[in-house]
Coordinates of C-alpha atoms and ligand atoms in Angstrom, one line a residue:
Chain A
M101 CA 71.8 86.5 68.2
P102 CA 72.9 89.4 70.3
T103 CA 75.0 92.1 68.5
F104 CA 77.2 94.7 70.2
V105 CA 78.8 97.7 68.6
F106 CA 82.1 99.1 69.9
P107 CA 84.1 102.2 68.8
G108 CA 87.2 101.0 67.0
K109 CA 89.8 101.9 69.7
Y110 CA 92.0 99.8 71.9
E111 CA 90.1 100.6 75.0
S112 CA 87.2 98.6 73.5
L113 CA 89.3 95.4 73.7
A114 CA 88.7 94.8 77.5
K115 CA 85.0 95.3 77.0
I116 CA 84.8 92.9 74.1
A117 CA 86.8 90.4 76.2
E118 CA 84.1 90.6 78.9
L119 CA 81.5 89.5 76.3
V120 CA 83.7 86.8 75.1
Q121 CA 84.0 85.5 78.6
I122 CA 80.2 85.6 79.0
A123 CA 79.9 83.7 75.7
T124 CA 82.5 81.0 76.5
R125 CA 81.1 80.4 80.0
E126 CA 77.5 80.1 78.6
F127 CA 79.0 77.7 76.0
G128 CA 80.8 75.8 78.7
L129 CA 84.4 76.0 77.6
D130 CA 87.2 75.1 80.1
S131 CA 89.6 77.9 81.1
C132 CA 92.3 77.1 78.5
A133 CA 89.9 76.8 75.5
A134 CA 88.2 80.0 76.7
Y135 CA 91.5 81.8 77.0
G136 CA 92.2 80.9 73.4
V137 CA 88.9 82.2 72.2
E138 CA 89.5 85.4 74.1
T139 CA 92.9 85.7 72.4
A140 CA 91.6 85.1 68.9
V141 CA 88.9 87.8 69.3
D142 CA 91.5 90.2 70.8
E143 CA 93.9 89.7 68.0
A144 CA 91.2 89.9 65.4
C145 CA 89.8 93.2 66.9
S146 CA 93.4 94.7 67.3
N147 CA 94.0 93.9 63.6
I148 CA 90.7 95.6 62.6
I149 CA 91.7 98.8 64.4
E150 CA 95.4 98.7 63.3
H151 CA 95.2 97.3 59.9
A152 CA 91.7 97.6 58.5
Y153 CA 91.0 101.1 59.9
G154 CA 94.6 102.1 60.0
G155 CA 94.3 103.5 63.5
E156 CA 92.0 104.2 66.3
N157 CA 88.6 105.9 66.2
K158 CA 88.2 105.5 62.4
G159 CA 85.2 103.2 62.5
E160 CA 83.2 100.6 64.5
I161 CA 83.5 97.0 65.4
E162 CA 80.3 94.8 65.6
F163 CA 80.6 91.7 67.7
S164 CA 77.9 89.1 67.9
Y165 CA 77.8 85.5 69.0
E166 CA 75.6 82.5 68.6
I167 CA 75.7 79.2 70.5
T168 CA 74.5 76.0 68.9
A169 CA 74.4 72.5 70.3
N170 CA 78.1 72.1 69.4
S171 CA 79.5 75.3 68.3
L172 CA 80.3 78.8 69.5
I173 CA 80.1 81.1 66.6
I174 CA 81.5 84.6 66.9
T175 CA 81.2 87.2 64.1
L176 CA 83.2 90.4 63.8
R177 CA 82.2 93.1 61.3
D178 CA 84.1 96.2 60.3
Q179 CA 84.0 98.7 57.4
G180 CA 87.7 99.0 57.0
K181 CA 90.0 98.1 54.2
K182 CA 89.1 94.9 52.5
F183 CA 91.0 91.9 54.0
K184 CA 91.1 88.2 53.1
P185 CA 94.5 86.6 53.9
K186 CA 95.5 83.8 51.5
K187 CA 97.8 81.8 53.6
I188 CA 98.6 81.9 57.3
E189 CA 102.2 81.3 58.0
K190 CA 103.5 79.8 61.1
P191 CA 106.0 82.3 62.6
K192 CA 109.5 81.0 62.2
T193 CA 110.3 79.9 65.8
N194 CA 113.5 78.1 65.0
V195 CA 115.7 81.3 64.9
P196 CA 117.8 82.9 67.6
L197 CA 116.3 85.6 69.7
K198 CA 117.9 88.6 67.9
H199 CA 116.6 87.5 64.5
R200 CA 113.2 86.6 65.9
S201 CA 110.5 88.9 64.5
D202 CA 107.9 89.9 66.9
H203 CA 105.2 90.5 64.3
G204 CA 102.8 88.2 62.5
L205 CA 101.5 86.4 65.6
G206 CA 98.0 87.7 65.4
L207 CA 96.7 85.7 62.5
Y208 CA 98.6 82.6 63.7
F209 CA 97.0 82.8 67.1
I210 CA 93.6 83.3 65.6
H211 CA 93.9 80.2 63.5
Q212 CA 95.6 78.0 66.2
W213 CA 93.0 78.8 68.8
M214 CA 89.8 78.6 66.8
D215 CA 88.6 75.5 65.0
E216 CA 87.2 77.3 62.0
V217 CA 87.9 80.7 60.6
Y218 CA 86.2 82.4 57.6
Y219 CA 86.9 85.7 56.0
D220 CA 84.3 87.3 53.9
N221 CA 83.6 90.9 52.4
R222 CA 80.0 91.9 51.7
E223 CA 78.3 95.2 51.3
G224 CA 81.2 97.2 52.4
Y225 CA 81.8 95.0 55.4
N226 CA 84.6 92.7 56.4
I227 CA 83.0 89.7 58.1
L228 CA 85.1 87.5 60.1
T229 CA 83.6 84.2 61.4
L230 CA 85.3 82.5 64.3
I231 CA 84.0 79.1 65.3
K232 CA 84.9 77.0 68.4
H233 CA 83.6 73.4 68.7
K234 CA 82.7 71.7 72.0
G235 CA 85.3 69.1 73.2
A236 CA 87.7 69.8 70.3
M237 CA 91.4 69.9 71.3
S238 CA 93.1 73.4 71.5
Chain B
M42 CA 96.6 96.4 83.8
E43 CA 98.4 97.3 86.9
I44 CA 102.2 97.6 87.2
N45 CA 104.1 97.2 90.4
H46 CA 107.8 97.9 90.4
T47 CA 110.3 97.2 93.1
E48 CA 113.9 97.9 92.8
F49 CA 116.3 95.4 94.5
K50 CA 120.1 95.4 94.9
R51 CA 120.8 93.4 91.8
C52 CA 117.5 93.2 90.0
D53 CA 114.1 94.8 89.5
V54 CA 110.8 93.0 90.1
V55 CA 107.9 94.2 87.9
K56 CA 104.6 92.7 88.8
V57 CA 102.2 92.9 86.0
S58 CA 98.5 92.2 86.8
G59 CA 95.2 92.2 84.7
R60 CA 95.2 92.4 80.9
V61 CA 98.1 93.3 78.7
D62 CA 96.5 94.0 75.3
S63 CA 97.0 96.7 72.6
A64 CA 95.5 99.3 74.9
T65 CA 97.8 98.6 77.8
A66 CA 100.9 97.2 76.3
P67 CA 102.5 100.6 75.5
R68 CA 102.3 101.4 79.2
L69 CA 104.2 98.2 80.0
A70 CA 106.8 99.0 77.5
E71 CA 107.2 102.5 78.9
K72 CA 107.9 101.1 82.3
L73 CA 110.4 98.5 81.1
N74 CA 112.2 101.2 79.0
E75 CA 112.3 103.5 82.0
I76 CA 114.0 100.7 84.0
M77 CA 116.5 99.9 81.2
D78 CA 117.2 103.6 80.7
A79 CA 118.2 103.7 84.4
G80 CA 121.0 101.1 83.3
R81 CA 119.2 98.2 85.0
Y82 CA 118.8 95.2 82.8
R83 CA 118.2 92.3 85.2
I84 CA 114.4 92.2 85.4
V85 CA 111.9 89.7 87.0
L86 CA 108.5 89.8 85.5
D87 CA 106.1 88.5 88.1
L88 CA 103.1 87.2 86.2
Q89 CA 101.1 85.8 89.1
D90 CA 98.0 87.9 88.5
L91 CA 98.3 88.3 84.9
D92 CA 95.0 87.5 83.4
F93 CA 95.7 88.0 79.6
I94 CA 98.4 88.8 77.3
S95 CA 97.9 89.4 73.5
S96 CA 100.6 89.3 70.9
A97 CA 101.0 93.1 71.5
G98 CA 102.0 92.2 75.0
L99 CA 104.3 89.3 74.0
R100 CA 105.9 91.8 71.6
V101 CA 106.8 94.0 74.6
L102 CA 108.3 91.1 76.4
I103 CA 110.5 90.0 73.6
G104 CA 111.6 93.5 72.9
A105 CA 112.7 94.0 76.5
Q106 CA 114.5 90.6 76.4
K107 CA 116.4 91.7 73.3
S108 CA 117.5 94.9 74.9
C109 CA 118.4 93.4 78.2
K110 CA 120.5 90.5 76.7
R111 CA 122.4 93.0 74.4
Y112 CA 126.1 93.2 75.5
N113 CA 125.4 90.4 78.0
R114 CA 124.3 93.1 80.3
G115 CA 121.3 91.3 81.8
E116 CA 118.1 89.3 81.2
V117 CA 114.4 89.4 81.5
V118 CA 113.1 86.3 83.5
L119 CA 109.6 85.3 84.3
A120 CA 108.0 84.0 87.6
N121 CA 104.7 82.7 88.5
V122 CA 103.6 82.0 84.8
Q123 CA 99.9 80.8 84.9
P124 CA 98.9 77.9 82.5
N125 CA 97.0 80.0 80.0
I126 CA 99.8 82.6 79.8
L127 CA 102.3 79.9 79.5
S128 CA 100.4 78.3 76.5
A129 CA 100.4 81.8 74.7
L130 CA 104.1 82.0 75.2
D131 CA 104.5 78.6 74.1
L132 CA 102.3 79.0 70.9
A133 CA 104.3 82.1 70.1
G134 CA 107.5 80.0 70.4
F135 CA 108.8 82.4 73.1
T136 CA 109.4 79.9 75.9
P137 CA 113.0 79.1 74.8
F138 CA 113.9 82.8 75.3
F139 CA 113.0 83.2 78.9
K140 CA 114.0 81.5 82.1
I141 CA 110.9 80.7 83.9
F142 CA 110.9 80.4 87.7
D143 CA 108.1 78.8 89.9
D144 CA 108.2 81.8 92.3
T145 CA 109.6 85.4 92.6
V146 CA 112.1 84.3 95.3
S147 CA 113.8 81.9 92.9
A148 CA 113.8 84.3 90.2
V149 CA 115.4 87.1 92.3
G150 CA 117.9 84.6 93.8
N151 CA 118.9 83.7 90.3
F152 CA 120.6 87.1 89.8
Chain C
M2 CA 110.8 71.5 113.2
E3 CA 111.3 71.2 109.5
I4 CA 114.1 72.9 107.6
N5 CA 113.9 73.8 103.9
H6 CA 117.1 74.9 102.4
T7 CA 117.5 76.5 98.9
E8 CA 120.8 77.7 97.6
F9 CA 120.5 80.8 95.3
K10 CA 123.3 82.6 93.4
R11 CA 124.2 85.1 96.1
C12 CA 122.4 83.8 99.2
D13 CA 120.7 80.9 100.8
V14 CA 117.2 80.7 102.0
V15 CA 116.5 78.5 105.0
K16 CA 112.9 78.1 105.8
V17 CA 112.3 76.9 109.4
S18 CA 108.9 75.7 110.3
G19 CA 107.3 74.4 113.5
R20 CA 109.1 74.5 116.9
V21 CA 112.6 75.4 117.7
D22 CA 113.3 74.3 121.2
S23 CA 116.1 72.6 123.0
A24 CA 115.2 69.3 121.3
T25 CA 115.3 70.8 117.7
A26 CA 117.8 73.7 118.0
P27 CA 120.8 71.6 117.5
R28 CA 119.6 70.5 114.1
L29 CA 119.1 74.1 113.0
A30 CA 122.5 75.0 114.2
E31 CA 123.9 72.0 112.3
K32 CA 122.2 73.1 109.1
L33 CA 123.4 76.6 109.4
N34 CA 126.9 75.5 110.2
E35 CA 126.9 73.4 107.1
I36 CA 126.0 76.3 105.0
M37 CA 128.6 78.5 106.6
D38 CA 131.2 75.8 106.2
A39 CA 130.5 75.8 102.5
G40 CA 131.7 79.4 102.5
R41 CA 128.3 80.9 102.3
Y42 CA 127.4 83.6 104.8
R43 CA 124.5 85.4 103.3
I44 CA 121.5 83.7 104.8
V45 CA 117.8 84.5 104.7
L46 CA 115.8 82.8 107.5
D47 CA 112.2 82.5 106.3
L48 CA 110.2 82.3 109.5
Q49 CA 106.7 82.3 107.9
D50 CA 105.7 78.9 109.5
L51 CA 107.8 79.1 112.6
D52 CA 105.4 78.4 115.5
F53 CA 107.6 78.7 118.5
I54 CA 111.3 79.6 119.3
S55 CA 112.8 79.3 122.7
S56 CA 116.0 80.9 124.0
A57 CA 117.8 77.8 122.8
G58 CA 116.7 78.7 119.2
L59 CA 117.4 82.4 119.7
R60 CA 120.9 81.3 120.7
V61 CA 121.4 79.5 117.3
L62 CA 120.2 82.6 115.6
I63 CA 122.6 85.0 117.4
G64 CA 125.4 82.5 117.0
A65 CA 125.0 82.3 113.2
Q66 CA 124.7 86.1 113.0
K67 CA 128.0 86.4 114.8
S68 CA 129.7 84.0 112.4
C69 CA 128.2 85.4 109.3
K70 CA 129.1 89.0 110.1
R71 CA 132.8 88.2 111.0
Y72 CA 135.2 89.8 108.5
N73 CA 132.2 91.5 107.1
R74 CA 131.7 88.4 105.0
G75 CA 127.9 88.3 105.2
E76 CA 124.8 88.5 107.3
V77 CA 121.7 86.6 108.5
V78 CA 118.4 88.4 107.8
L79 CA 115.0 87.4 108.7
A80 CA 111.8 87.3 106.7
N81 CA 108.2 86.8 107.4
V82 CA 108.6 87.1 111.2
Q83 CA 105.2 86.5 112.9
P84 CA 104.1 88.6 115.8
N85 CA 104.7 86.1 118.6
I86 CA 108.2 85.4 117.2
L87 CA 108.9 89.0 116.9
S88 CA 108.0 89.6 120.6
A89 CA 110.4 86.9 121.5
L90 CA 113.2 88.4 119.6
D91 CA 112.3 91.8 121.0
L92 CA 112.2 90.6 124.6
A93 CA 115.6 89.1 124.2
G94 CA 116.9 92.4 122.8
F95 CA 117.9 90.7 119.5
T96 CA 115.9 92.7 117.1
P97 CA 118.7 95.4 116.6
F98 CA 121.0 92.6 115.4
F99 CA 118.8 91.4 112.4
K100 CA 117.5 93.2 109.3
I101 CA 113.9 92.0 109.2
F102 CA 112.0 91.9 105.8
D103 CA 108.3 91.6 105.2
D104 CA 108.8 88.9 102.6
T105 CA 111.4 86.6 101.2
V106 CA 111.6 88.3 97.9
S107 CA 112.9 91.5 99.6
A108 CA 115.2 89.6 101.8
V109 CA 116.8 87.8 98.8
G110 CA 116.7 91.1 96.8
N111 CA 118.7 92.7 99.6
F112 CA 121.8 90.6 98.8
Chain D
M274 CA 94.0 69.4 139.0
P275 CA 95.4 67.1 136.4
T276 CA 99.0 66.1 136.7
F277 CA 101.2 64.7 133.9
V278 CA 104.6 63.1 134.3
F279 CA 107.2 63.3 131.5
P280 CA 110.7 61.9 131.2
G281 CA 113.3 64.6 131.6
K282 CA 114.4 64.8 128.0
Y283 CA 114.1 67.5 125.4
E284 CA 111.6 65.5 123.3
S285 CA 109.1 66.0 126.1
L286 CA 109.1 69.7 125.5
A287 CA 106.8 69.6 122.4
K288 CA 104.3 67.4 124.4
I289 CA 104.4 69.6 127.4
A290 CA 103.8 72.5 125.0
E291 CA 100.6 70.8 123.7
L292 CA 99.2 70.6 127.3
V293 CA 100.1 74.3 127.8
Q294 CA 98.2 75.2 124.7
I295 CA 95.2 73.3 126.0
A296 CA 95.4 75.0 129.3
T297 CA 95.8 78.5 127.9
R298 CA 92.9 77.9 125.5
E299 CA 90.7 76.6 128.3
F300 CA 91.7 79.7 130.4
G301 CA 91.0 82.0 127.4
L302 CA 94.3 83.8 126.7
D303 CA 95.0 85.6 123.5
S304 CA 97.6 84.3 121.1
C305 CA 100.3 86.5 122.4
A306 CA 99.8 85.8 126.1
A307 CA 99.5 82.0 125.4
Y308 CA 102.8 82.2 123.4
G309 CA 104.4 83.8 126.5
V310 CA 103.1 81.1 128.8
E311 CA 104.3 78.4 126.4
T312 CA 107.7 80.1 126.4
A313 CA 107.9 80.3 130.2
V314 CA 107.1 76.6 130.6
D315 CA 109.5 75.5 127.8
E316 CA 112.4 77.6 129.4
A317 CA 111.6 76.2 132.8
C318 CA 111.5 72.6 131.7
S319 CA 114.7 73.0 129.6
N320 CA 116.4 74.4 132.7
I321 CA 115.2 71.4 134.7
I322 CA 116.7 69.0 132.3
E323 CA 119.9 71.0 131.7
H324 CA 120.7 72.4 135.1
A325 CA 118.7 70.7 137.7
Y326 CA 119.2 67.1 136.3
G327 CA 122.4 68.0 134.5
G328 CA 121.4 66.3 131.4
E329 CA 118.7 64.2 129.6
N330 CA 117.1 61.1 131.0
K331 CA 118.2 61.7 134.7
G332 CA 114.6 62.2 136.2
E333 CA 111.1 63.3 135.6
I334 CA 109.2 66.4 135.1
E335 CA 105.7 66.7 136.7
F336 CA 103.4 69.1 135.1
S337 CA 100.0 70.2 136.5
Y338 CA 97.7 73.1 136.0
E339 CA 94.7 74.7 137.7
I340 CA 92.3 77.3 136.4
T341 CA 90.6 79.6 138.8
A342 CA 88.3 82.6 138.0
N343 CA 91.2 84.8 137.5
S344 CA 94.3 82.7 137.2
L345 CA 96.1 80.0 135.3
I346 CA 98.4 78.3 137.8
I347 CA 101.0 75.9 136.4
T348 CA 103.2 73.8 138.6
L349 CA 106.4 72.1 137.6
R350 CA 108.1 69.6 139.9
D351 CA 111.4 67.9 139.6
Q352 CA 113.8 65.9 141.8
G353 CA 117.0 67.5 140.5
K354 CA 119.6 69.8 142.2
K355 CA 118.0 72.3 144.5
F356 CA 117.4 75.6 142.8
K357 CA 116.0 78.9 144.1
P358 CA 117.5 82.0 142.2
K359 CA 118.0 85.1 144.3
K360 CA 117.8 87.8 141.6
I361 CA 116.8 87.7 138.0
E362 CA 119.0 89.9 135.9
K363 CA 117.8 91.6 132.8
P364 CA 120.2 90.4 130.1
K365 CA 122.4 93.4 129.1
T366 CA 121.0 94.4 125.8
N367 CA 122.9 97.5 125.2
V368 CA 126.1 95.9 124.0
P369 CA 127.4 95.2 120.4
L370 CA 126.6 91.9 118.9
K371 CA 130.0 90.4 119.4
H372 CA 130.0 91.0 123.1
R373 CA 126.3 90.0 123.5
S374 CA 126.0 86.9 125.6
D375 CA 123.5 84.4 124.4
H376 CA 122.9 82.8 127.8
G377 CA 120.8 83.8 130.7
L378 CA 117.6 84.4 128.6
G379 CA 115.5 81.6 130.1
L380 CA 115.0 82.9 133.6
Y381 CA 114.4 86.4 132.3
F382 CA 111.8 85.1 129.8
I383 CA 109.9 83.1 132.5
H384 CA 109.7 86.2 134.7
Q385 CA 108.8 88.6 131.9
W386 CA 106.0 86.3 130.4
M387 CA 104.5 85.2 133.8
D388 CA 102.7 87.5 136.3
E389 CA 103.9 85.6 139.4
V390 CA 106.7 83.1 139.7
Y391 CA 107.5 81.2 143.0
Y392 CA 110.4 78.7 143.6
D393 CA 110.1 76.3 146.5
N394 CA 112.0 73.1 147.6
R395 CA 110.0 70.5 149.5
E396 CA 110.5 66.8 150.3
G397 CA 113.3 66.4 147.7
Y398 CA 111.3 68.3 145.1
N399 CA 111.9 71.5 143.3
I400 CA 108.5 73.2 142.9
L401 CA 108.0 76.0 140.5
T402 CA 104.7 77.8 140.3
L403 CA 104.0 79.9 137.3
I404 CA 100.8 82.1 137.4
K405 CA 99.2 84.0 134.7
H406 CA 96.3 86.4 135.4
K407 CA 93.5 87.1 133.1
G408 CA 93.6 90.4 131.3
A409 CA 97.0 91.4 132.6
M410 CA 99.4 93.0 130.3
S411 CA 102.3 91.1 128.8
Ligands
LIG648 N1 91.9 93.0 59.7 C1 93.0 93.2 58.8 N2 92.9 94.2 57.8 C2 93.9 94.3 57.0 N3 95.1 93.7 57.1 C3 95.3 92.9 58.0 C4 94.3 92.6 59.0 N4 94.7 91.6 59.8 C5 96.0 91.3 59.5 N5 96.3 92.1 58.4 C6 97.6 92.0 57.7 O1 98.2 90.8 58.0 C7 99.6 91.0 58.7 C8 99.8 90.0 59.8 O2 98.9 90.2 60.8 P1 99.2 89.7 62.3 O3 99.4 88.2 62.1 O4 98.1 90.0 63.2 O5 100.5 90.3 62.8 P2 100.8 91.9 63.0 O6 99.6 92.6 63.3 O7 101.7 91.8 64.2 O8 101.6 92.3 61.8 C9 99.4 92.4 59.2 O9 100.7 93.0 59.3 C10 98.6 93.1 58.2 O10 99.3 93.4 57.1
LIG649 N1 116.2 74.6 137.2 C1 117.4 75.0 137.5 N2 118.1 74.3 138.3 C2 119.5 74.6 138.6 N3 120.0 75.8 138.0 C3 119.3 76.5 137.2 C4 118.0 76.2 136.9 N4 117.4 77.2 136.0 C5 118.4 78.0 135.9 N5 119.5 77.7 136.6 C6 120.8 78.5 136.7 O1 120.5 79.8 136.3 C7 121.3 80.2 135.1 C8 120.5 81.1 134.2 O2 119.5 80.3 133.5 P1 118.8 80.8 132.2 O3 118.4 82.2 132.4 O4 117.7 79.8 131.9 O5 119.9 80.8 131.1 P2 120.8 79.6 130.5 O6 120.1 78.4 130.8 O7 121.0 80.0 129.1 O8 122.1 79.7 131.3 C9 121.7 78.9 134.5 O9 123.0 79.0 133.8 C10 121.8 78.0 135.7 O10 123.1 78.1 136.3

């Protein structure tokens, strides 16, 4: 299970995306599913930088992935502020443009695009596990 | 991310290529603000070569749309939206807020 | 010859493909007249896929240009003019009478 | 020297153009020179229909071509009104749009695009010979 460590800054996102593309290709996802996984990881890493670390260059992001017969399992670890959301709200979409909030999409995207999402905190680490199954819809 | 901006008589075409994520979204916001600061609020975003947009990028789009539509002074419209980008817009519930054109010619012709 | 006509807010795009010769030029003239009869005098001729134009075709172009420019009500402009077509226009001495754009987006954006 | 006979109507122009394309390809002209020959032949045939025959379906156009080491020689024959122009005028181009005539381009195109042009009348036929040299400019 290869592990990669990136500095917690936004420039790392494109590099992490390249790894995700390698992993989804290796796993054999179609373009749309692969795009979803790329989005989920991007949103999760952005949140680590912005919310867990409270800004750029405060800590590292560890990225690793594992491919099993039926699953692509991506793990993200950080040493930022403990985080474990209780409930993911669907952003209210039935509101006119000017009242439409443009925040809160990140977690929603993560949960929509991935099949399983687990939050854990252990030994000073936040551990986020993102799982995509083969052949599952969306 | 690469930005290509062309000013026409009645609208501006902004071609955004590559990745719009938390690293690059601020530069897109800056470019759109610069256009709006020049009093130009009819903007075509040509997304032909956009590979990726995160929620940070979508935020820039919706922010620009809000500014452009204020006082009925204009509008942001999208052209050449690729399937993956469209599903992101869709999932965010943003498709109702943008006119989407099959090609840039129709988008420019709409203004 | 094939003609594809799209009406936009401020102009019409007419894509002319194939051969415009004495056999087909009348149909092009008819289409352009129909557009002008509808009170629309801002016309983009998209010549991307035009393979051949004879003097009969050039005559249609110059005729439409004369009508459109009358009373300053509009103009015919050309887009995507291929090299052979350009040399025909040039030899006829017609290039000074038409704005020529590299692509249809710029041509539409010009109106 | 292959000879082809076409009805003197405008629909024949596209078919004659196909033959011209075969001939110019066989002779080895570049796209621009080939386009010029196609134009010259089209203008000549249009004139035969319009001016020599005074309209469509009044007579035939005979098309033949010959390729020598250095020349493509195209011959057009018709049985319409005798025609042998004295002088080919360059259309006045230095005039504003609204005074610009849109006639008189045909003969000018023929003479501009071809290297040699001969008009002859023999045995009730108008015989137009259009010659293009290899490697000549325009
Ligand atoms: N990794 C994280 N660490 C701490 N807080 C987080 C983390 N991810 C998300 N959050 C919290 O959840 C909220 C919603 O996150 P998200 O849906 O990504 O939207 P946004 O980042 O636009 O606010 C954030 O505003 C933040 O308060
Ligand atoms: N094959 C022909 N037979 C008889 N008259 C011809 C022929 N070709 C040309 N002409 C005469 O020469 C004039 C100029 O011809 P051309 O340059 O082709 O322009 P156009 O056909 O637009 O008048 C014609 O108007 C016609 O009077």
